[in-house]
Amino acid sequence: MVPSGAGRVAGVIGWPVGHSRSPRLHGYWLNQYSIDGAYVPLPVAPETAELAFQALPALGFVGANVTVPHKETAFRACATVSERARRIGAVNTLIVRDGALHGDNTDGFGFLENIYQKVPTWSPTDGPAVVLGAGGAARAVCAALLDAGAPVVHLLNRTVERAEAIAADLGGPIQCGSMDTTEAVLGEAGLLVNTTSLGMEGQPPLSVDLTPLASGALVTDLVYAPLETALLAEARARGNPVVDGLGMLLHQGRPGFEAWFGMMPEVTDALRRFVLDGS
Ligand code: ATR
């Protein structure tokens, strides 16, 4: 539906923000549920980020998503934050409450919900998880897995110190190592996740020998361009259940949409197609 101008307004703050799929995602839901509101891209340079966050309530926004490179600045700008945002130290969803900013981090929620929707039989408690990469996405994924009862998370990264920093911040059963040790810990894994940028269009491929992996172990990649990474293709070919990364992006948007516009939206195949290519 075309916004009347009297509806609620939210947006996404990033730099750059032109590549963000969030306007398409939330625009689809607003239309789908006939909600009179708007969701706009907000390109905000790092030097004006704090000002922009404080301006959201003043401009009458109901909230915003926050993307690279502002997630930590957004965390600091909030009057209150959710427990999961506090654990991660970063905010991807801002909600204006009584004129003040409340921050949430829905990346871990999106990660798990995507898997639950695609492979309902899988549980984080099934066995150890192997997480490749130690950036912001890995931090959210580890926190979500531990909170959901994963017995152990093997957190492997090119730069082991970054993995160790996450383990120190989160606490719990995280075992850190180098990505060279992936094959050694794969044998007992119930889940393998790639959170590195390897395999993304324009980046080198991720090379992991999946031979030790049990056939029932789930393999998922946070990369969604391309949708079918070499990792997922190899896992699929050997019969493992696989989940691509697009769904995490879609599911992470749901709690924000609910807080701003009053209903929890659904992730459907039609939405996936629309966000991917506008059809
Ligand atoms: P995000 O916040 O999106 O998770 P990030 O902080 O840029 O992204 O992290 C990118 C991840 O990809 C890191 O784990 C990075 O490894 P380092 O911490 O060692 O930099 C990983 N990565 C990127 N390029 C890589 C490469 N060529 N080989 C191995 N790992 C790579």
mmCIF file with all atom_site columns, C-alpha atoms in Angstrom, residues 57-58 61-62 79-80 95-102:
data_model
loop_
_atom_site.group_PDB
_atom_site.id
_atom_site.type_symbol
_atom_site.label_atom_id
_atom_site.label_alt_id
_atom_site.label_comp_id
_atom_site.label_asym_id
_atom_site.label_entity_id
_atom_site.label_seq_id
_atom_site.pdbx_PDB_ins_code
_atom_site.Cartn_x
_atom_site.Cartn_y
_atom_site.Cartn_z
_atom_site.occupancy
_atom_site.B_iso_or_equiv
_atom_site.pdbx_formal_charge
_atom_site.auth_seq_id
_atom_site.auth_comp_id
_atom_site.auth_asym_id
_atom_site.auth_atom_id
_atom_site.pdbx_PDB_model_num
ATOM 1  C CA . PRO A 1 57  ? 13.104 10.209 18.398 1.00 0.00 ? 57  PRO A CA 1
ATOM 2  C CA . ALA A 1 58  ? 13.155 13.921 17.545 1.00 0.00 ? 58  ALA A CA 1
ATOM 3  C CA . PHE A 1 61  ? 10.805 7.639  13.924 1.00 0.00 ? 61  PHE A CA 1
ATOM 4  C CA . VAL A 1 62  ? 9.517  4.506  15.668 1.00 0.00 ? 62  VAL A CA 1
ATOM 5  C CA . ALA A 1 79  ? 19.331 4.507  26.972 1.00 0.00 ? 79  ALA A CA 1
ATOM 6  C CA . THR A 1 80  ? 18.477 0.834  27.504 1.00 0.00 ? 80  THR A CA 1
ATOM 7  C CA . ILE A 1 95  ? 13.162 0.988  19.122 1.00 0.00 ? 95  ILE A CA 1
ATOM 8  C CA . VAL A 1 96  ? 11.989 4.416  20.262 1.00 0.00 ? 96  VAL A CA 1
ATOM 9  C CA . ARG A 1 97  ? 10.251 4.043  23.634 1.00 0.00 ? 97  ARG A CA 1
ATOM 10 C CA . ASP A 1 98  ? 8.906  7.119  25.449 1.00 0.00 ? 98  ASP A CA 1
ATOM 11 C CA . GLY A 1 99  ? 11.241 9.313  23.422 1.00 0.00 ? 99  GLY A CA 1
ATOM 12 C CA . ALA A 1 100 ? 14.375 7.285  24.252 1.00 0.00 ? 100 ALA A CA 1
ATOM 13 C CA . LEU A 1 101 ? 16.342 4.671  22.327 1.00 0.00 ? 101 LEU A CA 1
ATOM 14 C CA . HIS A 1 102 ? 16.092 1.012  23.281 1.00 0.00 ? 102 HIS A CA 1
#
